[in-house]
Coordinates of C-alpha atoms in Angstrom, one line a residue:
M1 CA 13.3 12.1 34.0
A2 CA 16.2 12.6 31.8
F3 CA 20.1 12.4 32.5
N4 CA 22.5 13.7 30.2
I5 CA 26.3 12.2 29.8
R6 CA 28.7 14.5 27.7
R7 CA 32.1 13.0 27.4
T8 CA 34.3 16.1 27.0
S9 CA 37.5 14.8 26.1
G10 CA 36.2 13.9 22.5
S11 CA 33.7 14.8 20.1
L12 CA 31.0 12.1 21.4
V13 CA 28.2 13.6 23.2
L14 CA 25.4 11.0 24.6
I15 CA 22.1 12.0 25.9
A16 CA 20.9 9.1 28.0
T17 CA 17.0 9.1 28.8
L18 CA 15.0 7.4 31.2
V19 CA 11.7 6.1 29.8
G20 CA 9.4 4.0 31.3
G21 CA 12.2 2.4 33.5
V22 CA 14.4 1.9 30.5
L23 CA 17.7 3.8 29.9
T24 CA 18.3 4.6 26.4
A25 CA 21.2 6.4 24.9
Q26 CA 21.4 8.5 21.8
A27 CA 23.9 11.0 20.1
P28 CA 22.1 14.6 19.4
P29 CA 21.6 15.5 16.1
A30 CA 24.7 17.2 14.3
S31 CA 23.0 19.3 12.1
A32 CA 19.2 19.2 13.3
T33 CA 16.6 21.7 11.7
T34 CA 13.8 20.9 14.4
Y35 CA 14.1 23.1 17.8
Y36 CA 12.4 21.7 20.5
D37 CA 10.7 24.1 23.5
S38 CA 9.9 23.6 26.7
L39 CA 12.8 21.6 27.9
Y40 CA 13.4 21.9 31.3
Q41 CA 17.0 22.3 32.0
T42 CA 19.1 23.0 35.3
V43 CA 22.4 23.7 33.9
N44 CA 25.9 25.4 33.6
G45 CA 25.6 28.0 30.6
F46 CA 27.7 30.9 29.6
D47 CA 27.3 34.1 27.5
T48 CA 30.0 36.0 25.7
C49 CA 30.5 39.0 23.3
S50 CA 32.9 37.0 21.6
A51 CA 32.3 35.8 17.8
K52 CA 30.3 32.5 18.0
T53 CA 31.6 30.7 15.1
Q54 CA 30.8 27.2 14.3
T55 CA 34.3 25.9 15.2
M56 CA 34.4 28.0 18.5
L57 CA 30.8 26.6 19.5
S58 CA 31.3 22.9 18.7
D59 CA 35.1 22.9 20.1
W60 CA 33.6 24.5 23.4
W61 CA 30.9 22.2 23.5
N62 CA 33.0 19.1 23.4
A63 CA 35.3 20.6 26.0
T64 CA 33.4 22.9 28.6
P65 CA 30.9 22.1 31.4
W66 CA 28.4 24.3 29.8
W67 CA 25.3 22.9 28.3
D68 CA 23.3 26.5 27.8
I69 CA 24.5 29.6 26.0
G70 CA 22.8 33.1 26.0
V71 CA 22.7 34.6 22.5
Y72 CA 21.5 37.9 21.3
L73 CA 18.3 37.4 19.0
G74 CA 18.9 41.0 18.0
G75 CA 18.0 44.7 19.1
S76 CA 17.8 48.2 18.4
V77 CA 20.9 49.1 15.8
G78 CA 24.0 50.3 17.2
Q79 CA 23.4 49.1 20.7
T80 CA 23.7 45.5 21.4
L81 CA 27.0 46.3 23.4
G82 CA 29.0 44.7 20.8
C83 CA 27.3 41.3 21.4
Y84 CA 24.7 41.3 18.4
D85 CA 24.6 37.8 17.2
G86 CA 21.4 37.0 15.3
A87 CA 19.7 34.8 13.8
A88 CA 22.6 32.8 12.3
A89 CA 24.2 32.6 15.7
V90 CA 21.2 31.3 17.4
D91 CA 20.8 28.8 14.9
R92 CA 24.6 27.5 15.1
A93 CA 24.4 27.2 19.0
L94 CA 21.1 25.2 18.7
N95 CA 22.4 22.8 16.0
T96 CA 25.6 22.3 18.1
G97 CA 23.4 21.2 21.0
Y98 CA 23.2 23.8 23.4
G99 CA 20.1 25.3 25.2
V100 CA 19.8 29.0 24.2
T101 CA 18.8 31.6 26.4
L102 CA 17.4 34.3 24.1
Y103 CA 18.2 38.0 24.7
W104 CA 16.7 41.4 23.0
Y105 CA 18.5 44.5 23.6
G106 CA 16.7 48.1 23.1
P107 CA 16.1 51.2 24.6
Q108 CA 17.5 52.1 27.7
L109 CA 16.6 54.6 30.4
G110 CA 18.0 58.1 29.9
S111 CA 18.5 61.2 32.0
P112 CA 18.3 61.5 34.8
C113 CA 18.4 57.4 35.4
N114 CA 21.1 56.1 33.0
I115 CA 24.4 55.2 33.9
G116 CA 25.8 54.1 30.6
T117 CA 25.1 55.9 27.2
Y118 CA 22.9 54.8 24.8
S119 CA 21.6 55.4 21.0
S120 CA 17.9 55.5 22.0
Y121 CA 16.3 55.7 25.5
I122 CA 13.1 54.8 27.1
S123 CA 10.9 57.5 27.8
L124 CA 9.9 58.5 31.4
N125 CA 6.1 59.3 30.4
T126 CA 5.0 55.7 31.1
T127 CA 2.4 55.6 28.4
T128 CA 5.1 56.0 25.8
A129 CA 7.5 54.0 27.7
Y130 CA 4.8 51.2 27.4
N131 CA 4.4 51.6 23.7
Q132 CA 8.0 51.4 23.4
G133 CA 7.7 48.0 25.2
V134 CA 5.0 47.1 22.6
A135 CA 6.9 48.1 19.9
Q136 CA 10.4 46.2 20.9
A137 CA 8.0 43.1 21.2
N138 CA 6.9 43.3 18.0
A139 CA 10.4 43.6 16.7
A140 CA 11.6 40.7 18.5
N141 CA 8.8 38.7 17.3
T142 CA 9.6 39.4 13.8
A143 CA 13.3 38.3 14.3
A144 CA 11.9 35.2 16.4
V145 CA 9.6 34.0 13.6
A146 CA 12.4 34.6 11.0
A147 CA 14.8 32.6 13.3
G148 CA 12.7 29.7 13.1
L149 CA 12.2 29.4 16.9
P150 CA 9.3 27.4 18.6
G151 CA 6.4 28.7 20.0
G152 CA 6.7 29.2 23.5
T153 CA 10.3 30.3 23.5
R154 CA 11.2 32.7 26.1
I155 CA 12.7 36.1 24.8
Y156 CA 14.4 38.1 27.7
Y157 CA 14.8 41.9 27.1
D158 CA 17.9 43.3 28.6
M159 CA 17.0 46.1 31.0
E160 CA 20.4 47.7 32.0
A161 CA 21.2 49.2 35.2
Y162 CA 20.0 52.7 35.9
Y163 CA 20.0 55.4 38.9
A164 CA 17.2 55.0 41.0
N165 CA 14.2 57.1 41.6
S166 CA 10.7 56.9 41.4
G167 CA 10.3 58.1 37.9
C168 CA 12.8 56.0 36.3
R169 CA 11.6 52.9 38.2
A170 CA 8.1 53.7 36.9
A171 CA 9.1 53.9 33.3
S172 CA 11.2 50.4 33.7
Q173 CA 7.9 48.8 34.8
A174 CA 5.9 50.4 32.2
F175 CA 8.4 49.3 29.7
I176 CA 8.4 46.1 30.7
N177 CA 4.8 45.5 31.0
G178 CA 4.2 46.8 27.5
W179 CA 6.9 44.2 26.3
D180 CA 5.3 41.3 28.0
Y181 CA 1.9 42.1 27.2
Q182 CA 2.6 42.1 23.6
I183 CA 4.5 39.2 23.6
N184 CA 2.4 37.1 25.8
V185 CA -0.7 38.0 24.2
N186 CA -0.1 38.8 20.3
T187 CA 2.8 36.5 19.6
A188 CA 3.6 33.0 20.0
F189 CA 6.4 33.5 22.2
W190 CA 6.8 34.5 26.0
G191 CA 8.1 37.6 27.8
A192 CA 11.3 37.4 30.1
A193 CA 13.3 40.1 31.4
Y194 CA 17.3 40.5 32.1
G195 CA 18.6 42.7 34.5
S196 CA 21.1 43.4 37.6
S197 CA 19.4 41.9 40.6
C198 CA 19.6 45.4 42.3
A199 CA 20.5 48.2 39.8
S200 CA 17.6 47.0 37.5
Y201 CA 15.3 46.7 40.1
P202 CA 13.9 43.3 38.7
S203 CA 11.6 43.0 41.8
D204 CA 9.6 45.7 40.7
W205 CA 8.4 43.2 37.9
A206 CA 7.0 40.9 40.1
S207 CA 4.1 43.7 40.9
I208 CA 3.1 44.7 37.2
S209 CA 0.1 43.8 35.4
N210 CA 1.9 41.5 32.9
V211 CA 4.7 39.7 35.0
P212 CA 7.6 38.3 32.9
L213 CA 7.3 34.6 32.7
A214 CA 11.1 34.1 33.6
V215 CA 13.9 36.6 34.7
S216 CA 17.6 36.4 34.2
P217 CA 18.9 38.3 37.3
S218 CA 22.8 39.4 37.4
D219 CA 25.2 39.6 40.0
T220 CA 28.4 39.0 38.6
Q221 CA 30.3 39.0 42.1
L222 CA 28.1 36.5 43.7
D223 CA 30.3 33.3 42.7
N224 CA 27.7 31.0 44.2
G225 CA 26.8 28.8 41.2
S226 CA 23.2 29.3 41.7
Q227 CA 19.9 30.7 40.3
F228 CA 18.9 32.0 43.8
G229 CA 20.5 34.1 46.4
Y230 CA 20.6 37.1 44.2
L231 CA 20.9 40.5 46.2
C232 CA 17.7 42.7 46.4
L233 CA 15.8 40.0 44.6
S234 CA 13.6 37.5 46.5
D235 CA 14.1 33.8 46.0
S236 CA 10.4 33.5 46.3
Y237 CA 10.0 35.7 43.1
W238 CA 10.1 33.5 39.8
S239 CA 11.2 30.1 41.8
Q240 CA 9.4 27.7 39.6
H241 CA 12.1 26.9 37.1
Q242 CA 11.9 30.5 36.2
R243 CA 15.6 31.7 36.3
V244 CA 18.5 31.9 34.3
G245 CA 21.2 33.4 36.8
Q246 CA 24.5 35.3 36.0
F247 CA 26.5 34.8 38.9
S248 CA 30.1 35.6 37.5
T249 CA 32.2 37.0 35.0
D250 CA 35.8 35.2 34.1
N251 CA 38.6 34.5 31.7
A252 CA 38.1 30.8 30.2
T253 CA 40.0 28.8 28.2
Y254 CA 39.2 25.7 26.5
N255 CA 40.3 24.0 23.3
G256 CA 42.4 26.7 22.3
Y257 CA 39.6 29.5 22.8
N258 CA 40.3 32.1 25.4
M259 CA 37.7 34.6 26.1
W260 CA 35.6 36.5 28.9
V261 CA 32.3 34.9 29.9
D262 CA 29.6 35.3 32.1
E263 CA 28.7 32.2 33.8
N264 CA 25.1 31.2 34.4
C265 CA 22.9 28.6 36.1
A266 CA 19.9 28.3 34.1
D267 CA 16.8 26.8 35.6
A268 CA 14.4 27.5 33.0
Y269 CA 12.7 26.0 30.0
L270 CA 14.9 26.4 26.9
P271 CA 14.6 26.0 23.2
S272 CA 16.8 23.0 22.0
T273 CA 17.8 20.5 19.4
A274 CA 17.8 17.6 21.9
S275 CA 14.6 15.7 22.2
G276 CA 15.1 15.6 26.1
G277 CA 15.9 17.9 28.6
V278 CA 18.7 18.1 31.1
S279 CA 19.0 17.8 34.6
N280 CA 22.1 18.6 36.3
S281 CA 23.0 20.7 39.5
C282 CA 24.6 24.1 38.7
S283 CA 28.1 24.9 40.1
D284 CA 30.7 27.6 40.0
V285 CA 33.0 26.3 37.6
L286 CA 35.5 29.1 37.2

């Protein structure tokens, strides 16, 4: 069992770990090079499209209530929603002390499914869609290996909202099925997926052959400070520490940095530089 204590008014960050009935405390590494996986965390987190400089990350780590940050590992050229971060941002976040939720952005559903405009699309042919998922998994694996991420890291495919019809939903299921199969079977990592709790139809993913190990449902009007309670997604799905719930979008200012953030509740296993897990209850901070 682990408890984490952070003094947000200064630069000191202490991690107190209960081991064998003895409470010990240690400062997390300032510039660690070892990433630990399978650290269970129930913590408030955030993601933002703003640049994740080392100064910004350090200042927010010391001032905010957030322990986890969502970072884009990579994705298709020209379609990372302005949020492309890459390996350097992943490394900075981990070495600051954050647990990191890794997202991957690739093709999205096209006409007649698409709500947005994208540079590449998922085919409505389910065989082709499956193979596209495999191809994206291979690209994500290459990026994860290059970033030095530990085996077992969950990589969340970003499936943006789309208009529903049977063909669109079948293509989405086929794509995520190929993504999960390839990552789970042929890489050292695990396939996971992100999407609108209603408009990306994540409930469909619970019935495919290769179910995502974890999900990141989004409903930014929810404001409930929780990984559960998302519309259109039963709390019984992915209930065993398998969620990073995105429950609000707000403007935040800490240590002179002002930016729009999505606020999250991570109840999941995340890569981190800490040698012990973090267990706090989530809340709606903003």
